[in-house]
Coordinates of N, CA and C in Angstrom, one line a residue:
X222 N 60.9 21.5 21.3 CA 60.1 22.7 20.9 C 58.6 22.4 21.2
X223 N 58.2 21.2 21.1 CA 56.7 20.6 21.0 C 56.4 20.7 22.9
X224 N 57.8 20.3 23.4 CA 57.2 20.0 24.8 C 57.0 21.6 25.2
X225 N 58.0 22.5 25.2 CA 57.9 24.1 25.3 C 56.4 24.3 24.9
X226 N 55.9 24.2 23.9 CA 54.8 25.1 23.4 C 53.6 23.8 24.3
X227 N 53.7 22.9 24.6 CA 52.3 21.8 25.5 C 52.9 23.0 26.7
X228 N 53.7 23.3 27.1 CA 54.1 24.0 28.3 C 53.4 25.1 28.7
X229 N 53.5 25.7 27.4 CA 53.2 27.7 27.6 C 51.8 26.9 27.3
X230 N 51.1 26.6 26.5 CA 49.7 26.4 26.4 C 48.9 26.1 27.6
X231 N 49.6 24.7 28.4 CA 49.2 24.7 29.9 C 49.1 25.5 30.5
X232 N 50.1 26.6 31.0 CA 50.1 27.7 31.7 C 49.2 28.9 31.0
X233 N 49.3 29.3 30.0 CA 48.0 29.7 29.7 C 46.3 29.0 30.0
X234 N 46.0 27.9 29.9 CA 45.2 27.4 30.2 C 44.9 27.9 31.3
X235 N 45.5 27.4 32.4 CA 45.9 27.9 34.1 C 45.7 29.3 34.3
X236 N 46.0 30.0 33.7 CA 45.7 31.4 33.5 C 44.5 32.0 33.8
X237 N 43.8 31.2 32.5 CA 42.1 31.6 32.1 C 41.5 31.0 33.0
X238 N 41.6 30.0 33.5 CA 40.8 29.4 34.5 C 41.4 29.9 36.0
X239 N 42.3 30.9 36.2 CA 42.6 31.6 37.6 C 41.4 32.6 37.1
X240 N 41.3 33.3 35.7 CA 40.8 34.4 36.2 C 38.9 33.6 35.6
X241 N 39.2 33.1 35.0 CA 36.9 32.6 35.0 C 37.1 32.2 36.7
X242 N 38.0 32.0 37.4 CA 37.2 31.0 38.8 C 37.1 32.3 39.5
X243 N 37.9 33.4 39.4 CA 38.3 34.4 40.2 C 36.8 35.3 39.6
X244 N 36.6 35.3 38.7 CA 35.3 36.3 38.3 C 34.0 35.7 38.8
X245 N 34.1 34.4 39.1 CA 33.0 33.1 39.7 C 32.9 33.6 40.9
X246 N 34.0 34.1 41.5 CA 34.0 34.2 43.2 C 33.4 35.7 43.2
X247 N 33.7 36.5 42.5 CA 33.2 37.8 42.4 C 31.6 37.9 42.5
X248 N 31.5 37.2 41.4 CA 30.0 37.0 41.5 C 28.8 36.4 42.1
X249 N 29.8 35.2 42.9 CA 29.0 34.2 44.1 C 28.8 35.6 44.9
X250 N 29.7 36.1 45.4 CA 30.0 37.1 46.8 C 28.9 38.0 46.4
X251 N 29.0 38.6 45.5 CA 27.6 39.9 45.2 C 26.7 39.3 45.5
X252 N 26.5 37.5 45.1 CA 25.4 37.4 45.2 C 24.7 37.1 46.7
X253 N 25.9 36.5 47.5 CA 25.5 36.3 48.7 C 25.3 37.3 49.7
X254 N 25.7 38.6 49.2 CA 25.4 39.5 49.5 C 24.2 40.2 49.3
X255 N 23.9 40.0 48.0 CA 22.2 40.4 48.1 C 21.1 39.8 48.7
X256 N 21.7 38.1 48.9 CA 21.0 37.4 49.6 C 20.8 37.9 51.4
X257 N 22.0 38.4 51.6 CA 21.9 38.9 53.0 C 21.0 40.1 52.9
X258 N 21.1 40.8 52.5 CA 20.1 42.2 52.2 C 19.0 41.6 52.2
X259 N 18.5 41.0 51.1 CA 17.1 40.5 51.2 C 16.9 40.0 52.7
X260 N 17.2 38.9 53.3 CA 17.2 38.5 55.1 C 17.0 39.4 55.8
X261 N 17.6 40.4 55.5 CA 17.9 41.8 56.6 C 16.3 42.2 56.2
X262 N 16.2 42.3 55.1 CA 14.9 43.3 54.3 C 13.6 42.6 55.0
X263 N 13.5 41.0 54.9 CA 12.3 39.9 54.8 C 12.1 39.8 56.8
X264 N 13.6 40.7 57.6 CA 13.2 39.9 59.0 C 12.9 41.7 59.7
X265 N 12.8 42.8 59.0 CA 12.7 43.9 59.2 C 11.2 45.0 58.7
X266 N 11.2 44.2 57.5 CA 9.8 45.1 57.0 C 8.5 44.1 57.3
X267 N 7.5 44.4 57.5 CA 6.5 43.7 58.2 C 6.2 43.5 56.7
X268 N 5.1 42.4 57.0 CA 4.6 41.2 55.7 C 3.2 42.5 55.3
X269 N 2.7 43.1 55.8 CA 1.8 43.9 55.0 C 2.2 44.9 54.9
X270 N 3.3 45.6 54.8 CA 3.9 46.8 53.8 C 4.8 46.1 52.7
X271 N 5.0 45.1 53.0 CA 5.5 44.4 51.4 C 4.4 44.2 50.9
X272 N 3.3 43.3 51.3 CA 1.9 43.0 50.6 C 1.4 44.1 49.7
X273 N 1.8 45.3 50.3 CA 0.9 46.7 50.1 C 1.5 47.1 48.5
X274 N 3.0 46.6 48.8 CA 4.0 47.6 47.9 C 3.9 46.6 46.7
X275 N 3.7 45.3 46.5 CA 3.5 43.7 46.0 C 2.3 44.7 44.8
X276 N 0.9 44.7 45.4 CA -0.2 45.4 45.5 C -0.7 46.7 45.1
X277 N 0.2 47.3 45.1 CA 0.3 48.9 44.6 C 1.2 48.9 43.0
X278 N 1.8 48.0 43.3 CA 2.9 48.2 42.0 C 2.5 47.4 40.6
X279 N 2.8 48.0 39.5 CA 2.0 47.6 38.2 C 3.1 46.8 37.6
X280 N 3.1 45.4 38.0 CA 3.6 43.9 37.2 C 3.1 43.3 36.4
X281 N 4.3 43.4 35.2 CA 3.5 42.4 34.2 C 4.9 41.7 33.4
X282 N 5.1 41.1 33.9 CA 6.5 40.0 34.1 C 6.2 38.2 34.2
X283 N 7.2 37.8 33.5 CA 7.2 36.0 33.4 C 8.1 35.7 34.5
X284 N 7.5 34.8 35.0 CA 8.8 34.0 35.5 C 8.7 32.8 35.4
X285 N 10.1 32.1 35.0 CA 10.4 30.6 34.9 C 11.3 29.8 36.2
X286 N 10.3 29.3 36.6 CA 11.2 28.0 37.8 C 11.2 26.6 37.3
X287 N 12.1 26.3 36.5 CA 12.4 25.0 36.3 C 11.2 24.3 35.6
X288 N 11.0 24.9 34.4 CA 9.9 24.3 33.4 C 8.4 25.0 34.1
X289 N 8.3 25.3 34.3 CA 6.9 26.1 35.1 C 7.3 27.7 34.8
X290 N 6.2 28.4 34.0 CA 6.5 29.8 33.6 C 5.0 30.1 33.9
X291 N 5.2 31.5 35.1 CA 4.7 32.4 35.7 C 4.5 33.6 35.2
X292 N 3.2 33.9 34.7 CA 3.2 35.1 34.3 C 2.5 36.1 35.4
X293 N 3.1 37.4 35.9 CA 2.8 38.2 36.7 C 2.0 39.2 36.1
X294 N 0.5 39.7 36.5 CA 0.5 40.6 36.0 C -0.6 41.7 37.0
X295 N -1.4 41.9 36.8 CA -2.0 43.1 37.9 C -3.2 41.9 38.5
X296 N -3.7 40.9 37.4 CA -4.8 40.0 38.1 C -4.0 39.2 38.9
X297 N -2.9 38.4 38.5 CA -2.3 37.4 39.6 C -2.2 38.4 40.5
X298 N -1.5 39.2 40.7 CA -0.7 40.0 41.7 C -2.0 40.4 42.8
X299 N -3.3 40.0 42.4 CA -3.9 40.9 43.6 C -4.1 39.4 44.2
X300 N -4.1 38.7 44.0 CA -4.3 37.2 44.9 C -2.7 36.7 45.7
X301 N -1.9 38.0 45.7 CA -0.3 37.7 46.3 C -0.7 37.5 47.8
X302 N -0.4 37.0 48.7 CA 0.3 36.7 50.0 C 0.8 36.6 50.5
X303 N 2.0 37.4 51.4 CA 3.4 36.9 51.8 C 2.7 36.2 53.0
X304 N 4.3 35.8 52.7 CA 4.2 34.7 54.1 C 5.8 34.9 54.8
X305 N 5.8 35.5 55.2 CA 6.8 36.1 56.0 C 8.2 34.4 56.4
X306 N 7.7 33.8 57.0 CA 8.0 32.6 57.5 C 9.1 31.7 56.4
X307 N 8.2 31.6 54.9 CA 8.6 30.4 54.2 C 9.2 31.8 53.5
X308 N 9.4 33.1 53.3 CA 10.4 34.1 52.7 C 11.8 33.5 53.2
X309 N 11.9 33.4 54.5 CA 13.0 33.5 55.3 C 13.8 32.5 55.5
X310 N 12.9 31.7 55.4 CA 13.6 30.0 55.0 C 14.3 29.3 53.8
X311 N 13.7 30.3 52.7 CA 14.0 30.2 51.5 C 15.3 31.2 51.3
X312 N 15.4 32.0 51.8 CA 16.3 32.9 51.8 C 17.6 32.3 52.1
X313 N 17.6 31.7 53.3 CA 18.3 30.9 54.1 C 19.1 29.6 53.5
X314 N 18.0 29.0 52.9 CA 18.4 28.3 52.3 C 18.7 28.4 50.8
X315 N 18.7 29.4 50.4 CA 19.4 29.9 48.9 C 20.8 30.2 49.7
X316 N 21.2 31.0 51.0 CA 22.5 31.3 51.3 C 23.4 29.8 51.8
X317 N 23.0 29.1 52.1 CA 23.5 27.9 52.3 C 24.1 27.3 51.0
X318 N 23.1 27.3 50.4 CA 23.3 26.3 49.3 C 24.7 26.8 48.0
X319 N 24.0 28.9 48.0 CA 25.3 29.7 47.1 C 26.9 29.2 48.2
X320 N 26.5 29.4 49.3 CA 28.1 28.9 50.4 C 28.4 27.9 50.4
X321 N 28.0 26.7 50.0 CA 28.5 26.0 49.4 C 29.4 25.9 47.7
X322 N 28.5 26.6 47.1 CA 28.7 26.7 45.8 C 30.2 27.8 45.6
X323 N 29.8 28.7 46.6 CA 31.3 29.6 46.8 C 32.6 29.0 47.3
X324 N 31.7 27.9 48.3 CA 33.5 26.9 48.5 C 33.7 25.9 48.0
X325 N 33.5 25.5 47.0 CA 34.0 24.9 46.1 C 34.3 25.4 44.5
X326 N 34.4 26.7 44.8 CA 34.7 27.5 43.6 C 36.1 27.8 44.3
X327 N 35.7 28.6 45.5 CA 37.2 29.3 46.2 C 38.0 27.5 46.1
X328 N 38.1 26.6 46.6 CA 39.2 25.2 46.5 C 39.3 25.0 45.2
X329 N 38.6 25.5 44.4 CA 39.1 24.9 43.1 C 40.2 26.3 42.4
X330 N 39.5 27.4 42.8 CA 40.7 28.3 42.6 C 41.9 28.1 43.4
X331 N 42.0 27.6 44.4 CA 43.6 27.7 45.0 C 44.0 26.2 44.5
X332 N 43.5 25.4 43.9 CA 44.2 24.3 43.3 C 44.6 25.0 42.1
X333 N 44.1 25.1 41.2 CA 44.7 26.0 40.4 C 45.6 27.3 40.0
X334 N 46.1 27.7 41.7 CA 46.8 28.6 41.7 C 47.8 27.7 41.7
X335 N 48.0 26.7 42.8 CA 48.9 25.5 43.1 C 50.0 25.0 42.1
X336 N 48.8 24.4 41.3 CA 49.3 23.6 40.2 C 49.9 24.8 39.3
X337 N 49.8 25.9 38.9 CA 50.3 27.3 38.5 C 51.6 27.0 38.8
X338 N 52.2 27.1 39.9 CA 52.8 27.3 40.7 C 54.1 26.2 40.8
X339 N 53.8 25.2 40.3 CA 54.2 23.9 40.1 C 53.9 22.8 41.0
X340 N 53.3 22.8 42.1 CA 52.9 22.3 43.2 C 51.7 21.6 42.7
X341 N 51.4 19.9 42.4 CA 50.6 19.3 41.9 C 50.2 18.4 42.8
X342 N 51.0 17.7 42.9 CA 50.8 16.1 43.6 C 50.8 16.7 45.3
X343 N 50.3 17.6 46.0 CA 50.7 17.8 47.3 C 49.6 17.7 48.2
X344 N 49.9 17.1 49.9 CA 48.4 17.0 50.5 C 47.6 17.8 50.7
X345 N 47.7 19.2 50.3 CA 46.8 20.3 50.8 C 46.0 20.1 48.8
X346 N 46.8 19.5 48.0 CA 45.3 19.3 47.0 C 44.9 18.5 47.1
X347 N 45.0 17.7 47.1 CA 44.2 16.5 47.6 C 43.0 16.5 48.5
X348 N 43.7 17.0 49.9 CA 42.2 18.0 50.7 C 41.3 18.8 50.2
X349 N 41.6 19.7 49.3 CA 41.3 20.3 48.7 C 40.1 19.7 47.6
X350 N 40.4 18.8 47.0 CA 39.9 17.8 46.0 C 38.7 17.3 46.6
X351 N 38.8 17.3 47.7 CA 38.4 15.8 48.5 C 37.3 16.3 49.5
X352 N 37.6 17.9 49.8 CA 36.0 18.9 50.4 C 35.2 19.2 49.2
X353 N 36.0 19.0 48.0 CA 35.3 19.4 47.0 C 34.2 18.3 47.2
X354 N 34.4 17.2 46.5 CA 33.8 16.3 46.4 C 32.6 16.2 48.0
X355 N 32.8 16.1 48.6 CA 32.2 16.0 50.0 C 31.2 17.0 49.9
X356 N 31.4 18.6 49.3 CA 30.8 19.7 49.3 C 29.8 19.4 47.9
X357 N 30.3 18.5 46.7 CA 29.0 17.9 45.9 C 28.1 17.0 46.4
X358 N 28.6 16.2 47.6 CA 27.5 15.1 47.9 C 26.4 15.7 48.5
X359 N 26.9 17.0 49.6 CA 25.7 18.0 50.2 C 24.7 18.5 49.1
X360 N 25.1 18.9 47.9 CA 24.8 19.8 47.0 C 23.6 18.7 46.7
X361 N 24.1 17.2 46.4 CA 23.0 16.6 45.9 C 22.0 16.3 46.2
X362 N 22.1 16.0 47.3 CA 21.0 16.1 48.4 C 19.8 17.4 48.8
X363 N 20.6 18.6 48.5 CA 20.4 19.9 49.0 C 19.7 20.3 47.5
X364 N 19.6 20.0 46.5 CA 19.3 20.9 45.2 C 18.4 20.5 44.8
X365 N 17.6 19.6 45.3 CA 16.3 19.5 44.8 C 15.5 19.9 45.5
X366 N 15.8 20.2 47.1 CA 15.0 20.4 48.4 C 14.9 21.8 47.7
X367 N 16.1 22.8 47.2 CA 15.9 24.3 46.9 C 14.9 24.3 46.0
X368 N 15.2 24.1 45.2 CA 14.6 23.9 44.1 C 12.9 24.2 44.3
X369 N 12.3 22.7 45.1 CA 10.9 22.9 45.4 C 10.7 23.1 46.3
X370 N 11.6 24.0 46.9 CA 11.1 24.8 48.3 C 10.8 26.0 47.6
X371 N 11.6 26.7 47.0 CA 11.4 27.6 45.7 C 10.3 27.6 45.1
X372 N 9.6 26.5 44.6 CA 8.5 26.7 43.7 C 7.5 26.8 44.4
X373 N 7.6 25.8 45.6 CA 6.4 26.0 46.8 C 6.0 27.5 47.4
X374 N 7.0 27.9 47.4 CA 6.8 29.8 48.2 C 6.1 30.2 46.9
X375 N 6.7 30.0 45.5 CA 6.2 31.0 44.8 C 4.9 31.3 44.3
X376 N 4.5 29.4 44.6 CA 3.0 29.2 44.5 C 2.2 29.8 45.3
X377 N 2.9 29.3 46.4 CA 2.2 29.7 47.7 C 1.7 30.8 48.2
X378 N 2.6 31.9 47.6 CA 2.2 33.6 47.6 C 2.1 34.3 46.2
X379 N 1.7 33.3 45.3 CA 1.1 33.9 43.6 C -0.4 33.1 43.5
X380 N -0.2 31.6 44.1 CA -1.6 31.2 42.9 C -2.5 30.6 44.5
X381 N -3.6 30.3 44.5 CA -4.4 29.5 45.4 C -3.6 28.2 45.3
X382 N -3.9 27.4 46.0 CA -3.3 26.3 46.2 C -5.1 25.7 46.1
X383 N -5.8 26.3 46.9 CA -7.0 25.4 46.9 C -7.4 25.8 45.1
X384 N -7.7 26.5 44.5 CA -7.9 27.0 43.3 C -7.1 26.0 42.2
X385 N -6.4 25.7 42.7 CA -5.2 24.9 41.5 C -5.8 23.6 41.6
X386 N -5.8 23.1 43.1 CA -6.8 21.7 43.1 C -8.3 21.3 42.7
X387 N -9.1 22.3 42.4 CA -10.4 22.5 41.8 C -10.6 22.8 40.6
X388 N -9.1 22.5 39.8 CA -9.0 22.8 38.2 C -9.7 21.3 38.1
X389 N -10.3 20.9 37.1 CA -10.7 19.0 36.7 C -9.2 18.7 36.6
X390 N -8.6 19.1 35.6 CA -7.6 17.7 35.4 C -6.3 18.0 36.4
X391 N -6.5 18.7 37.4 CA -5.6 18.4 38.4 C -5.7 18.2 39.5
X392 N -5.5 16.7 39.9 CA -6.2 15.9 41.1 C -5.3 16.8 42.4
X393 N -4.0 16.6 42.6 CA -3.5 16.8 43.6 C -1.9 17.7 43.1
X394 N -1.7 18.3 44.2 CA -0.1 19.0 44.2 C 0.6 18.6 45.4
X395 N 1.8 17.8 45.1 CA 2.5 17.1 46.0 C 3.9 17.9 45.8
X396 N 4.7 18.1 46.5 CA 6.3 18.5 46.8 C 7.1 17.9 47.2
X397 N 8.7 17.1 46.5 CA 9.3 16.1 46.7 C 10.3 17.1 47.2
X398 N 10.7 16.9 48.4 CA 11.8 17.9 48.6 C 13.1 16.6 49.3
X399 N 13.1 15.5 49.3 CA 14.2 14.8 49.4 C 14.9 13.4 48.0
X400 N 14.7 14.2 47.2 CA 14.7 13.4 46.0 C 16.5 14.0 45.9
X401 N 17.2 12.8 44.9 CA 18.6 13.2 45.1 C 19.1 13.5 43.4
X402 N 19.7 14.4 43.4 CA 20.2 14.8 42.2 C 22.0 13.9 42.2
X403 N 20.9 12.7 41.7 CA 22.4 11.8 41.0 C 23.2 12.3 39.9
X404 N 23.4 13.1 39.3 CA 24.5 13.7 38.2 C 25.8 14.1 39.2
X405 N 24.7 14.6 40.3 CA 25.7 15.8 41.3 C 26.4 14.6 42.0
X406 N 25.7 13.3 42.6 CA 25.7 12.4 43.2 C 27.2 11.7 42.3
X407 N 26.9 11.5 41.2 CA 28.0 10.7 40.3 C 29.3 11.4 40.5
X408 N 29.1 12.9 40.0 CA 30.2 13.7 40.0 C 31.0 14.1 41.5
X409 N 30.6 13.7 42.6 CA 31.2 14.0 44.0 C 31.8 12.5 43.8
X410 N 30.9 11.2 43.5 CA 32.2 10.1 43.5 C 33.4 10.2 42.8
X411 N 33.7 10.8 41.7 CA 34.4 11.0 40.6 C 35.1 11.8 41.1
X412 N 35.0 13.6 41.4 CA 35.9 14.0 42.0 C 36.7 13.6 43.7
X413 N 36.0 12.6 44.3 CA 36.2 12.1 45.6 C 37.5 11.0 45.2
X414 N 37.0 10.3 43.4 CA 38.1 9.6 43.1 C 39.7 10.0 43.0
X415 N 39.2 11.3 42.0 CA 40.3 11.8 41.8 C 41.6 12.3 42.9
X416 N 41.0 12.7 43.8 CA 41.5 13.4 45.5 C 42.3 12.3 45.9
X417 N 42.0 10.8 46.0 CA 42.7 9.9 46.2 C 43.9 9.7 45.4
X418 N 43.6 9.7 44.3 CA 44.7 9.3 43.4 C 45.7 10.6 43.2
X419 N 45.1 11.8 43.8 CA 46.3 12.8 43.9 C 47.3 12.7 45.5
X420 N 46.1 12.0 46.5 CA 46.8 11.5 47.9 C 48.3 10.7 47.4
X421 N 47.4 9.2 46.8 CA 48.9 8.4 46.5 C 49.4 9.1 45.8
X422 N 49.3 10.2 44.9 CA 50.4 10.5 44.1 C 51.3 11.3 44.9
X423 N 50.9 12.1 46.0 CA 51.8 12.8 46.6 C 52.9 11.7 47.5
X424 N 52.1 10.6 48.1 CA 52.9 9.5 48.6 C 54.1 9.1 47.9
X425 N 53.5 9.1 46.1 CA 54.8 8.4 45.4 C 55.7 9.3 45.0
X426 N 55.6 10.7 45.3 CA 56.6 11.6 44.9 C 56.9 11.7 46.5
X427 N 56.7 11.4 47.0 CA 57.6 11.3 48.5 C 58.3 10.3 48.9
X428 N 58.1 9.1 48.5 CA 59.1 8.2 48.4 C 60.1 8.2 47.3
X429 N 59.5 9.3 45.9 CA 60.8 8.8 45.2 C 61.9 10.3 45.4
X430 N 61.3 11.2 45.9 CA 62.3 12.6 46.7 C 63.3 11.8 47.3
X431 N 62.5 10.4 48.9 CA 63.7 10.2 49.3 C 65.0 8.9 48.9
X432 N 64.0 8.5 48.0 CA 65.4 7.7 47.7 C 66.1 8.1 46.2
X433 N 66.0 9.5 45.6 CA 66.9 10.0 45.0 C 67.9 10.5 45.3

């Protein structure tokens, strides 16, 4: 009775996490998709009818990038700048970075259809496991570059840059864009571990298939 009910509770588990990974993928895809729009938008409308429309429109909005809060309001907004160039790079590299983030949602949903399925120990999870991990070590590398590539545009076309360095207590503004996000870095060894140990395991349910 005990093993039945650890049974149905697993498969329920499996359940909820088909449909959170399945509503993950829904929402990567809208987003990659507005990302495209915007690309389409940033390589089609010229940089001074955005400027104009930037300029014309009455903002008065915060924004937060990663401990840094931006208030928008009609005085910042007239010192805006696009910059056509570093829009489009950032764009680019937001779609890279979500496409990654979308494939390693989509392999983590078909492991979990798998194992649903009864299909656990097999080499297509294990591959699966194992881009995972491969697809964190890019991430780690890649998430701090977004990050303050991100802050740099935002600066770049909201505040002076010469203005910010002629405050007194702020000598200089430097941008680290190859610093590595070790959490992400730990977690790709860890799931890179696990991928192995689901390889041998399919090994050992292959050798004990054939000598039953």
């Amino acid at each position: 009775m005990d093993q039945s009910l650890a049974i149905r509770n697993i498969k329920m588990m499996l359940k909820i996490l088909n449909i959170l990974l399945i509503s993950a993928l829904v929402i990567i895809t809208s987003f990659i998709l507005g990302l495209l729009g915007l690309l389409v938008a940033a390589l089609t409308i010229s940089g001074d009818t955005i400027g104009k429309l930037v300029l014309d429109s009455n903002i008065d909005i915060s924004l937060n990038l990663y401990g840094i809060t931006v208030f928008l309001n009609k005085d910042i907004m007239s010192n805006f700048m696009y910059d056509k160039g570093e829009v489009i790079v950032l764009i680019l590299l937001l779609i890279i970075y979500t496409s990654i983030i979308f494939l390693i949602v989509m392999l983590l949903w078909k492991f979990v259809k798998s194992v649903s399925n009864g299909k656990v120990f097999t080499i297509r999870n294990s591959k699966r496991i194992e881009i995972v991990a491969y697809s964190l070590l890019i991430l780690s590398f890649l998430s701090n570059a977004v990050q303050t590539y991100l802050i740099l545009t935002v600066l770049h076309m909201l505040l002076n840059k010469n203005h910010l360095e002629s405050i007194e207590w702020i000598q200089s503004i430097s941008y680290r864009f190859f610093d590595i996000n070790w959490s992400i870095l730990l977690c790709s060894f860890i799931v890179w571990t696990i991928g192995r140990i689901f390889r041998h395991g399919y090994f050992l349910q292959e050798e004990y298939d054939a000598t039953a």
